[in-house]
Coordinates of C-alpha atoms in Angstrom, one line a residue:
X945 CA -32.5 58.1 65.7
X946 CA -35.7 56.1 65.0
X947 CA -35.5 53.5 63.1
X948 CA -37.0 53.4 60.1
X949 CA -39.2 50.9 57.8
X950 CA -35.7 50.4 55.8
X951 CA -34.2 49.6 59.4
X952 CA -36.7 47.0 60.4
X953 CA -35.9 43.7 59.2
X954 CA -38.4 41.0 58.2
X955 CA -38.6 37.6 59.1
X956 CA -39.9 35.1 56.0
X957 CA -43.1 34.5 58.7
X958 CA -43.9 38.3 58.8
X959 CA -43.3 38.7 54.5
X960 CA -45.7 35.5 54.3
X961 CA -48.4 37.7 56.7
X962 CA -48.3 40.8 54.5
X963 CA -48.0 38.5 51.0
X964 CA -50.4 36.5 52.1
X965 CA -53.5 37.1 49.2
X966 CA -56.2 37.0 51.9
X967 CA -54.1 38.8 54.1
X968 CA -54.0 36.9 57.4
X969 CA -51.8 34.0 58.2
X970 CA -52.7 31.2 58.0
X971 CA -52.6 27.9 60.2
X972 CA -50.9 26.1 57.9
X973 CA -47.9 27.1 55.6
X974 CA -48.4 27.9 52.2
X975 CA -48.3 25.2 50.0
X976 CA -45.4 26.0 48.3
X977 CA -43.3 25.7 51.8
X978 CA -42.3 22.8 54.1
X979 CA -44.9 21.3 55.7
X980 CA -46.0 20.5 59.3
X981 CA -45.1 16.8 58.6
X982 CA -41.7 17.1 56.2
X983 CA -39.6 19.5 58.8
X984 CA -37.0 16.9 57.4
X985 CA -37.3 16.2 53.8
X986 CA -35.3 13.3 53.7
X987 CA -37.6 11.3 56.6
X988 CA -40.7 10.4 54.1
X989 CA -39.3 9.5 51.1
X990 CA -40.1 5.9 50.7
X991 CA -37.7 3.2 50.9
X992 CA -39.0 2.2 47.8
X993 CA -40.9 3.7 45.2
X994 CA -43.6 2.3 43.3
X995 CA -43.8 1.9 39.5
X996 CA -45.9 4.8 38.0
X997 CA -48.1 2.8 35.2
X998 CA -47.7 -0.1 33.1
X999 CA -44.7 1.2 31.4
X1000 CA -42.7 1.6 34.0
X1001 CA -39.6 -0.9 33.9
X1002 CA -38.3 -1.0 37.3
X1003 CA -36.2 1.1 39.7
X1004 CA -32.3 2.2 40.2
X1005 CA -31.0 3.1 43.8
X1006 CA -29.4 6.3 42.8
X1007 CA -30.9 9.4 43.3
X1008 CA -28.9 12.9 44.1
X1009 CA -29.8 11.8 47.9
X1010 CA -28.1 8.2 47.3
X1011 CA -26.0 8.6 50.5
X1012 CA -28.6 9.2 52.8
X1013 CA -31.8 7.6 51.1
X1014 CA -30.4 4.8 48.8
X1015 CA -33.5 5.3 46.3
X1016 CA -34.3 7.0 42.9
X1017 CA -37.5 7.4 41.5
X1018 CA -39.0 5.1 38.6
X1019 CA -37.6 5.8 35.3
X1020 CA -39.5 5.0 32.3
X1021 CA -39.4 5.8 28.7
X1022 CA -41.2 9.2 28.7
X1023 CA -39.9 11.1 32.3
X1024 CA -37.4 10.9 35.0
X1025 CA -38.7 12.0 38.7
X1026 CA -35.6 13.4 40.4
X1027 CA -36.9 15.3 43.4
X1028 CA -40.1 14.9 46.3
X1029 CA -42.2 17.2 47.2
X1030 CA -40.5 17.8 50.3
X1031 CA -37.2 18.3 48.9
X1032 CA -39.0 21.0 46.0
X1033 CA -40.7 22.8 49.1
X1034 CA -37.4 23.0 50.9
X1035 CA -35.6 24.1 47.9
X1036 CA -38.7 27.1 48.1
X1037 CA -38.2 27.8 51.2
X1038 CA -34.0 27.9 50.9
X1039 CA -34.1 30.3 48.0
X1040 CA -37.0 32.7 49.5
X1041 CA -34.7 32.8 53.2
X1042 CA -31.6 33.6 50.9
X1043 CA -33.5 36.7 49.0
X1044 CA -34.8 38.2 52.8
X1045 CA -31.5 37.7 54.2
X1046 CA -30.0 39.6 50.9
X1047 CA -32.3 42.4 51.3
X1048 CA -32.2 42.7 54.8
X1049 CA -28.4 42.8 54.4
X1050 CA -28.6 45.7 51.9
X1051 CA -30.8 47.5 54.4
X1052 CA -27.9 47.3 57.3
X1053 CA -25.3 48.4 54.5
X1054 CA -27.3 51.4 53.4
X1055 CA -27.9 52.8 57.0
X1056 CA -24.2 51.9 58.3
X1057 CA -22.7 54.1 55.0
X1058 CA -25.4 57.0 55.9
X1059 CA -23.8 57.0 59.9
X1060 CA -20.0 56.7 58.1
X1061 CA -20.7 59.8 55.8
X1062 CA -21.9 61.6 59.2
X1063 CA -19.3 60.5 61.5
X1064 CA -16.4 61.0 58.7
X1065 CA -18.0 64.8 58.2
X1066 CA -17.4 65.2 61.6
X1067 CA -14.7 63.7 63.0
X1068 CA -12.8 65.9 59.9
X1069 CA -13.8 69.0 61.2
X1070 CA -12.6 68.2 64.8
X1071 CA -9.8 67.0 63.7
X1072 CA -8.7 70.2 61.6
X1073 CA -10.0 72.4 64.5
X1074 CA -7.5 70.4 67.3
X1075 CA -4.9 70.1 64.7
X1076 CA -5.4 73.7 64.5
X1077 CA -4.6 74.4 67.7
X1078 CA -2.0 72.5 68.1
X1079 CA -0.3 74.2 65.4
X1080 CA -1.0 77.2 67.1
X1081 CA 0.5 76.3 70.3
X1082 CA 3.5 74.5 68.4
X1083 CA 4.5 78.4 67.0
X1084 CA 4.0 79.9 70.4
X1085 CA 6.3 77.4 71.7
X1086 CA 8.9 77.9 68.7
X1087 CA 8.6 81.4 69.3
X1088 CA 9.6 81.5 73.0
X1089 CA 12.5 79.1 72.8
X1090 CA 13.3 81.7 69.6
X1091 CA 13.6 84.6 71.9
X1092 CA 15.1 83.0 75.1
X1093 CA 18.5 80.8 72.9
X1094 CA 21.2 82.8 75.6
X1095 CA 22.6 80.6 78.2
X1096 CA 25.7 78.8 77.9
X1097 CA 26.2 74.7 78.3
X1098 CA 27.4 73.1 81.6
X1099 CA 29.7 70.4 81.9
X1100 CA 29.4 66.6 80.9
X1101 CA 32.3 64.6 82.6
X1102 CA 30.6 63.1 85.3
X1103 CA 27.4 62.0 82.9
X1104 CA 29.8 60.6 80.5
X1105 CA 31.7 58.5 83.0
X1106 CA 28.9 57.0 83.7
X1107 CA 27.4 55.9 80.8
X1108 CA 30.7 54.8 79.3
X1109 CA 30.3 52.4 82.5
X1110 CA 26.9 51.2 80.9
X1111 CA 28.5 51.1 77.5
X1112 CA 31.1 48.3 79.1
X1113 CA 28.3 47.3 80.8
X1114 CA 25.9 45.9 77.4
X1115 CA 29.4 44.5 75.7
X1116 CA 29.6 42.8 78.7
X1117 CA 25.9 41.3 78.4
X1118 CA 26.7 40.9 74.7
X1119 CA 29.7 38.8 75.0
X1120 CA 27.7 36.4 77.4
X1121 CA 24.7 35.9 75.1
X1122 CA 26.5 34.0 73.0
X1123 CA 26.8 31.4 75.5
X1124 CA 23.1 30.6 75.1
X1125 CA 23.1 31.1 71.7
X1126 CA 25.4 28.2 71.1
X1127 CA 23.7 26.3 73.6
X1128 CA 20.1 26.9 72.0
X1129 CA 21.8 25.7 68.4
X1130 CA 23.5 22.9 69.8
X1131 CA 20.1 21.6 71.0
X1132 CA 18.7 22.4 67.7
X1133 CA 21.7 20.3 65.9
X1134 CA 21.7 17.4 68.5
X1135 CA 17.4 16.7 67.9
X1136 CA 18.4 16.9 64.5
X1137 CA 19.8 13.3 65.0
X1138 CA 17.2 12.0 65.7
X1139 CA 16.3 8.9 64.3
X1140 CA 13.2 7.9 61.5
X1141 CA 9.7 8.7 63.0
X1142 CA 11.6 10.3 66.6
X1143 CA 12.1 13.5 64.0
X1144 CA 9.2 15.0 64.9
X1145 CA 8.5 18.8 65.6
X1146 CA 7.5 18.6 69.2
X1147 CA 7.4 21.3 71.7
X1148 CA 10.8 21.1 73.1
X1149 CA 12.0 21.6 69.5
X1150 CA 9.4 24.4 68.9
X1151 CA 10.4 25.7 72.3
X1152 CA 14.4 25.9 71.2
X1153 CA 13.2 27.5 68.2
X1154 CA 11.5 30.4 69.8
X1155 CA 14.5 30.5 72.4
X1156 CA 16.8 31.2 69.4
X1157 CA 14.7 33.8 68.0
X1158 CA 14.3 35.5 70.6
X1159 CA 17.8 35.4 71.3
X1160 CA 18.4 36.8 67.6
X1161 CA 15.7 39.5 68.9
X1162 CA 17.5 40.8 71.9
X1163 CA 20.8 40.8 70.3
X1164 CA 19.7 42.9 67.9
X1165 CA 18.1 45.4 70.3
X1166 CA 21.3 45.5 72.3
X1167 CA 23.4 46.2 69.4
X1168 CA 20.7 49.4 68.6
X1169 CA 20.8 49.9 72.5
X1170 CA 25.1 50.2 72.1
X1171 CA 24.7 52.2 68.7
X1172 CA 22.6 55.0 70.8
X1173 CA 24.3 55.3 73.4
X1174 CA 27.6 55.5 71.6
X1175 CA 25.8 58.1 69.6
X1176 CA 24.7 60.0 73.0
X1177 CA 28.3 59.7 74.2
X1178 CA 29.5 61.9 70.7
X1179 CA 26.2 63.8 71.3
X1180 CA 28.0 64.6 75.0
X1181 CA 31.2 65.5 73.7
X1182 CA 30.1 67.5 71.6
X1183 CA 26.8 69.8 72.8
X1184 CA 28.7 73.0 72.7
X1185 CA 29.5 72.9 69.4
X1186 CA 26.5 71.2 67.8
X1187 CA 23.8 73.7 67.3
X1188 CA 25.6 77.2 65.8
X1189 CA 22.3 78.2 63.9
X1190 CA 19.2 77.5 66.0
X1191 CA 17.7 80.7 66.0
X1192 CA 17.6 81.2 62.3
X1193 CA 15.9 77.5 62.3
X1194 CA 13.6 78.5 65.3
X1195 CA 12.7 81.5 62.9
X1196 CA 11.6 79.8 59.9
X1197 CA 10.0 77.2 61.8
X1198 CA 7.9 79.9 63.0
X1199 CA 6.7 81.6 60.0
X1200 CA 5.9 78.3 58.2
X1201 CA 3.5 77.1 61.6
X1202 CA 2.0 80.6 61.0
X1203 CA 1.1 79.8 57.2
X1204 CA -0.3 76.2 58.2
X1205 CA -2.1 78.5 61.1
X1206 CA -4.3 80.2 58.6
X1207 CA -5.0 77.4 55.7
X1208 CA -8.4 76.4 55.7
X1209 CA -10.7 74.9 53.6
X1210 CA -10.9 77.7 51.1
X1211 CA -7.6 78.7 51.1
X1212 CA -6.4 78.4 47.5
X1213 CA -2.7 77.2 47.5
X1214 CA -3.4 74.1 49.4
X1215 CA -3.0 71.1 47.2
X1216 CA -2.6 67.3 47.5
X1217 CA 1.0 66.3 48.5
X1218 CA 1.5 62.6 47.9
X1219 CA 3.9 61.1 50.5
X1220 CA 2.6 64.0 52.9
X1221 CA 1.7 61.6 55.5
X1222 CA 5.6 59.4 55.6
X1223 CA 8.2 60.3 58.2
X1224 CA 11.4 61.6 56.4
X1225 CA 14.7 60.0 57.4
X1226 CA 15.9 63.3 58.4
X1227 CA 12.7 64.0 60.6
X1228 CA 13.0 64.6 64.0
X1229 CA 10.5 63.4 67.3
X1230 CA 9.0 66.3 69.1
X1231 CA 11.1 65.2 72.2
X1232 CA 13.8 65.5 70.0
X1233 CA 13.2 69.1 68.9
X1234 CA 12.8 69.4 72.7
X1235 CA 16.0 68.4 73.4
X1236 CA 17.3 70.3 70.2
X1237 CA 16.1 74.0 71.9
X1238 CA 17.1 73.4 75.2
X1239 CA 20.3 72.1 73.9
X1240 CA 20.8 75.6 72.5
X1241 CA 19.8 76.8 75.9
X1242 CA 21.4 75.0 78.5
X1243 CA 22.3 72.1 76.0
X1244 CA 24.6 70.0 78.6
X1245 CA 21.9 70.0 81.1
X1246 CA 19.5 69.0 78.5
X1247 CA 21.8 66.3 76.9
X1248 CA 22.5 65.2 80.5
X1249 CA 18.9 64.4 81.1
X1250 CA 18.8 62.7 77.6
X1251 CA 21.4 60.4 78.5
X1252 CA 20.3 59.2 82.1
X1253 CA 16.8 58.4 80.0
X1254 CA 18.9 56.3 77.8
X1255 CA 20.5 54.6 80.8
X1256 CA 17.2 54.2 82.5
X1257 CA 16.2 52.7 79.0
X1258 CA 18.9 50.5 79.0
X1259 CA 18.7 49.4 82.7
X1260 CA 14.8 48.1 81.4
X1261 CA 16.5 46.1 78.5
X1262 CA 18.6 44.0 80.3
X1263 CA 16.0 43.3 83.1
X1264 CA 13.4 42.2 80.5
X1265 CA 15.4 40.6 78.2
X1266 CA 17.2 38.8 80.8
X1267 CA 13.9 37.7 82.7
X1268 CA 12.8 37.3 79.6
X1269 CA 15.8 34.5 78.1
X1270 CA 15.2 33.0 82.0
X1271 CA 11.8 32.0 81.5
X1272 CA 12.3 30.8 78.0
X1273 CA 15.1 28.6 79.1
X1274 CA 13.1 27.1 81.6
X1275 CA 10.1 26.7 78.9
X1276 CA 12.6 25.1 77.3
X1277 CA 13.7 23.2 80.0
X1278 CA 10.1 21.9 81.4
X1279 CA 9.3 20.8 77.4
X1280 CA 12.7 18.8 77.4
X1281 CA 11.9 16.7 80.7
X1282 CA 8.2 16.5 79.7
X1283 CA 10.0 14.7 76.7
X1284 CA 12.1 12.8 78.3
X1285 CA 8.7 11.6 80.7
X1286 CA 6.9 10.8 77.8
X1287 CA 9.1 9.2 75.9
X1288 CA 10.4 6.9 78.8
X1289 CA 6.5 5.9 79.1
X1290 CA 6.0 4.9 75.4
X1291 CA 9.7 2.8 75.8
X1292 CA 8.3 1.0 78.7
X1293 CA 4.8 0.7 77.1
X1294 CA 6.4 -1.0 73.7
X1295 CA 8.5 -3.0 75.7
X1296 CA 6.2 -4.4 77.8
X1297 CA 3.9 -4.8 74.3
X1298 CA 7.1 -6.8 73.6
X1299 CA 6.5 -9.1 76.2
X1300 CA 3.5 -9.9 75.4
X1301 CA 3.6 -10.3 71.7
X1302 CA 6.4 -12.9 72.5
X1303 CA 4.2 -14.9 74.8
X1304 CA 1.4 -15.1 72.3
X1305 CA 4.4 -15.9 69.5
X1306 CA 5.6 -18.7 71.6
X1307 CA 1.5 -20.0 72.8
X1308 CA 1.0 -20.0 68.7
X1309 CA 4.3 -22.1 68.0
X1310 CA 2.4 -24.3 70.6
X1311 CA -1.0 -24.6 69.3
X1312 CA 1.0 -25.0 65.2
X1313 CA 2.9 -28.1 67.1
X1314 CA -0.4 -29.4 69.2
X1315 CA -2.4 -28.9 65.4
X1316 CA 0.4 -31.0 63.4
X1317 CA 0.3 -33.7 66.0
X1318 CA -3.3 -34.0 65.7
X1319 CA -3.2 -34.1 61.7
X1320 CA -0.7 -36.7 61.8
X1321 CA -2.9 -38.8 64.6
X1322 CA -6.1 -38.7 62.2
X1323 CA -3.9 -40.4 59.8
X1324 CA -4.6 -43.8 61.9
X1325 CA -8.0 -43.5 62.2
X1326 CA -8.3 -43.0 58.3
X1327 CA -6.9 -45.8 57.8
X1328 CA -8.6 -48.1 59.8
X1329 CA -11.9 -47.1 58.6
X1330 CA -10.6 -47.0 54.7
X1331 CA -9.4 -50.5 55.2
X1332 CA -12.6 -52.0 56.7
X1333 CA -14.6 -50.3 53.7
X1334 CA -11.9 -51.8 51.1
X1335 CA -12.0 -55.3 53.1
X1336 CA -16.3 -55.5 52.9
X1337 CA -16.2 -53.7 48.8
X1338 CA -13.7 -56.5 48.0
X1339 CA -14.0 -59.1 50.2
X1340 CA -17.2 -59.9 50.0
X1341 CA -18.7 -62.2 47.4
X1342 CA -21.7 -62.2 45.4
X1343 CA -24.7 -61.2 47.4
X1344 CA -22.9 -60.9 50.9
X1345 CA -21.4 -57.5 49.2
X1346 CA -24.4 -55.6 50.0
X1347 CA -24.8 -51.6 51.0
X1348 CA -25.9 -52.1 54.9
X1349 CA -25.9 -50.1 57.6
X1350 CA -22.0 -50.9 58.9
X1351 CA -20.9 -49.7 55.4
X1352 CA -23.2 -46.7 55.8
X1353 CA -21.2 -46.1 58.8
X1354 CA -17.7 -46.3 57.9
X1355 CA -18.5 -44.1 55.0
X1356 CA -19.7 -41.6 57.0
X1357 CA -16.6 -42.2 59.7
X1358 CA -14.5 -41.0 56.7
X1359 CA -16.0 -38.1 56.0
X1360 CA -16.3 -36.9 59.1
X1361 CA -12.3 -37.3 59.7
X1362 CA -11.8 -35.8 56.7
X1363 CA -14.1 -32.8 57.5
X1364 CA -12.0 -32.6 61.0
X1365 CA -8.4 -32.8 59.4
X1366 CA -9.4 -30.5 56.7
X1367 CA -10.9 -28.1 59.6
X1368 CA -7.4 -28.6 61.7
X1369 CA -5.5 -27.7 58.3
X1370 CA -7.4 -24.2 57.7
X1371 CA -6.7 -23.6 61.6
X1372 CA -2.8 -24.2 60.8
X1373 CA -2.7 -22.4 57.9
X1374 CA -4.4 -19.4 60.1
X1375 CA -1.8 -20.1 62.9
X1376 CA 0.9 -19.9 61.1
X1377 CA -0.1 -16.5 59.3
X1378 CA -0.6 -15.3 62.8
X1379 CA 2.7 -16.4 63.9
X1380 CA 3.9 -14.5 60.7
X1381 CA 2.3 -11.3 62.1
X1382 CA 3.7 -11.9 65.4
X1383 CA 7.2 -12.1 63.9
X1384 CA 6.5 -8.8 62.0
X1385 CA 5.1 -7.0 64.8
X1386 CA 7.9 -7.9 67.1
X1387 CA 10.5 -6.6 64.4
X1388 CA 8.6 -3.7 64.7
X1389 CA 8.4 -3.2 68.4
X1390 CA 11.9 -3.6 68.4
X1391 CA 12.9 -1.5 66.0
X1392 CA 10.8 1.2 67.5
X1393 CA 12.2 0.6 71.5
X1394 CA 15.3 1.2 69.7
X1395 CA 14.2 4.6 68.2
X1396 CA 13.0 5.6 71.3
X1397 CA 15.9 4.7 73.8
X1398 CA 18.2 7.0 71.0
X1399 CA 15.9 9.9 71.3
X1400 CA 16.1 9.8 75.0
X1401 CA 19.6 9.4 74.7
X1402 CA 20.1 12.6 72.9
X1403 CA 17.4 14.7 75.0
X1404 CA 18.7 13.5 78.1
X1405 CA 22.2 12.9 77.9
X1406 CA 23.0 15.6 75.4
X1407 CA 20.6 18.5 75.9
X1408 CA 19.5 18.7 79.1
X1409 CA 23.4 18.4 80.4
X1410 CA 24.3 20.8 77.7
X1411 CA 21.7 23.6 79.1
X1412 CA 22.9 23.0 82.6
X1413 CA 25.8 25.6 81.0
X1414 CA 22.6 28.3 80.5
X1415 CA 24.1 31.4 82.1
X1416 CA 22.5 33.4 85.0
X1417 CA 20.1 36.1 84.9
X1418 CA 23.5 37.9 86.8
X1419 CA 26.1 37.2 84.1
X1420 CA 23.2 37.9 81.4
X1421 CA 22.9 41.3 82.4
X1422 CA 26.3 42.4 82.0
X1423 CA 28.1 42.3 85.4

């Protein structure tokens, strides 16, 4: 199909071309559109904007743009600016994109429904017209296995030996998967000790969780897998005796495929049947109704085949789910000593950010002891210049006490120890909070190696030994 004008979609450029009042385009945008020069609206808006007229009172750095600009515009007592020009042609150009992509939108939806009403029309009619003939060939087949129900049933012992073998068989495999099913919780119970922080979901523990579902998954199956084939083993037993009335079945199966035969579209006693379309309970599969006529035919040959499919179906269980439980135990397996690596290396990292944090503890004990002797020598010093400024204030008589340049010094010698020991304080005061943080963060360090080593403890020493116990693929499958 060619598409048509609805089809085509239009770019803003191309509406502008054909909106255009002159009717060409233009070299620059319209005016009403981002310029050439304000591609980024943001990038020439002033740092600062300038007062409007006289009025104007100054200028607040808050604008709707205040985390990437910093600026608002003047506000005075008549108007507020809030937006550029840039950022009103942008706004333009946002809302015009919007409306093309809306309408452009409505243009796909309108030709995809026009191809859905086609391809529903006619996928209908195919269907009805193969479902048709299906039907039809359905009540041919009914019809022959109506006419040909003679033959007698042959014997079952040997087929029933053998799957009561396979029946011991799967109790077998059942009994043994409850080895790894306590081994799989165990694990799951033991993390569960783990102490503080270490009680993280990590992937060995995400790892035993899927182990033990899957676990709960093919336990399950094999108890279905036991039901049928207990059910096949009665089914066995009893094929002579099971289908008494197949003929009159076969009968009115037939006429009612004839009826569906011939409904069509303007047949009038077709009506809607809600629940049509849900399998009864009772329903059967078409292999099934296979099995059901030839049963009636030569029904122990036929429930012989039936029941070497269900051993063949039960000899694919146990090989998946047992490679299946293998690989997941070793999942499990590889996570758990990935573990254990990992957490060995953040032990050995914390400890050896032990050792260090207690050297720099013990080099700031130092420096606190080397800062507190040098306080205490200043002391000295003070006091020999205090006591030559004391001896010339008081000392001195009459117009020999006089403010020279020796007093001049002295009073600037004590201020300049004081500036030093008042320096040397504030660094002891900041020593001695770093020491503080030193002694917190080794608490911490230690505390933490100590989380760690029990974590390892219970992945190593508990889980991994535990799942050396994991049974082999051999004993999982039942022999």
């Amino acid at each position: 199909m060619e598409p048509g004008p609805l089809m085509r979609t239009l770019k803003p450029e191309d509406y502008e071309i054909q909106t255009n009042p002159i009717g060409l385009p233009q070299d620059e945008p319209p005016c009403y559109l981002p310029q050439t020069d304000d591609d980024n609206p943001l990038k020439n808006i002033p740092d600062k904007l300038g007062a409007i007229g006289p009025w104007a009172t100054g200028k607040v750095d808050w604008s709707p743009l205040a985390g990437m600009t910093g600026i608002r515009p003047v506000v005075d007592h008549y108007t507020i600016t809030r937006y550029s020009p840039a950022e009103w042609r942008a706004r333009n150009e946002s809302i015009i994109t919007q409306c093309f992509d809306t309408m452009n939108q409505s243009v796909r939806v309108e030709n995809d429904s026009k191809d859905t009403i086609i391809r529903t029309y006619a996928f209908a009619d195919k269907a009805q017209k193969d479902n048709t003939c299906r039907l039809q060939s359905r009540a041919r087949d009914v019809d022959k296995w109506k006419e040909t129900l003679h033959r007698a049933i042959n014997a079952m012992s040997e087929e029933i030996s053998t799957m009561e073998e396979q029946r011991r068989r799967l109790k077998q495999s059942l009994a043994v998967l409850r080895i790894p099913e306590a081994i799989a919780t165990e694990c799951l119970d033991r993390r569960t000790g783990r102490p503080d922080h270490e009680l993280v979901r990590d992937e060995p523990e995400e790892e035993l969780t899927r182990e033990v579902a899957l676990l709960s998954e093919v336990r399950d199956l094999l108890n279905r897998t036991l039901a049928d084939i207990e059910a096949q083993q009665v089914e066995n037993r009893n094929a002579r005796q099971r289908m008494e009335y197949d003929w009159s079945d076969k009968k009115e199966a037939h006429e009612i495929e004839a009826i569906n035969c011939h409904l069509t579209n303007k047949s009038t006693t077709t009506l809607f049947k809600p629940g049509a379309t849900r399998y009864p309970n009772e329903q059967s599969s078409e292999e099934y109704w296979e099995h059901f006529t030839r049963d009636t035919l030569n029904a122990c040959e036929h429930t012989r085949q039936k029941s070497i499919a269900l051993r063949q179906t039960l000899d694919a269980i146990l090989l998946n789910s047992t490679r299946d439980l293998r690989t997941q135990a070793d999942t499990v397996e590889k996570a758990l000593n990935k573990r254990v690596i990992c957490m060995e290396e953040v032990r050995q990292r914390l400890e050896n950010d032990l050792k260090a944090c207690l050297r720099r503890l013990a080099d700031t004990e130092t420096q606190i002891d080397k800062l507190e002797v040098a306080i205490k020598s200043m002391d000295a010093a003070m006091k020999v210049a205090q006591t030559r400024l004391d001896n010339r204030h008081n000392r001195r008589l009459r117009v020999e006490n006089c403010r020279d340049k020796p007093q001049e010094g002295l009073i600037d010698e004590v201020q300049s120890i004081q500036e030093g020991v008042t320096a040397m304080l504030a660094q002891l005061k900041q020593s001695n909070d770093i020491k503080n943080e030193l002694m917190s963060t080794r608490g911490a360090l230690e505390r933490e190696i100590m989380l760690k080593r029990r974590a390892i403890q219970i992945d190593k020493e508990r889980c991994q030994l535990l799942r050396t116990h994991f049974p082999s693929s051999t004993a999982l499958s039942g022999y």
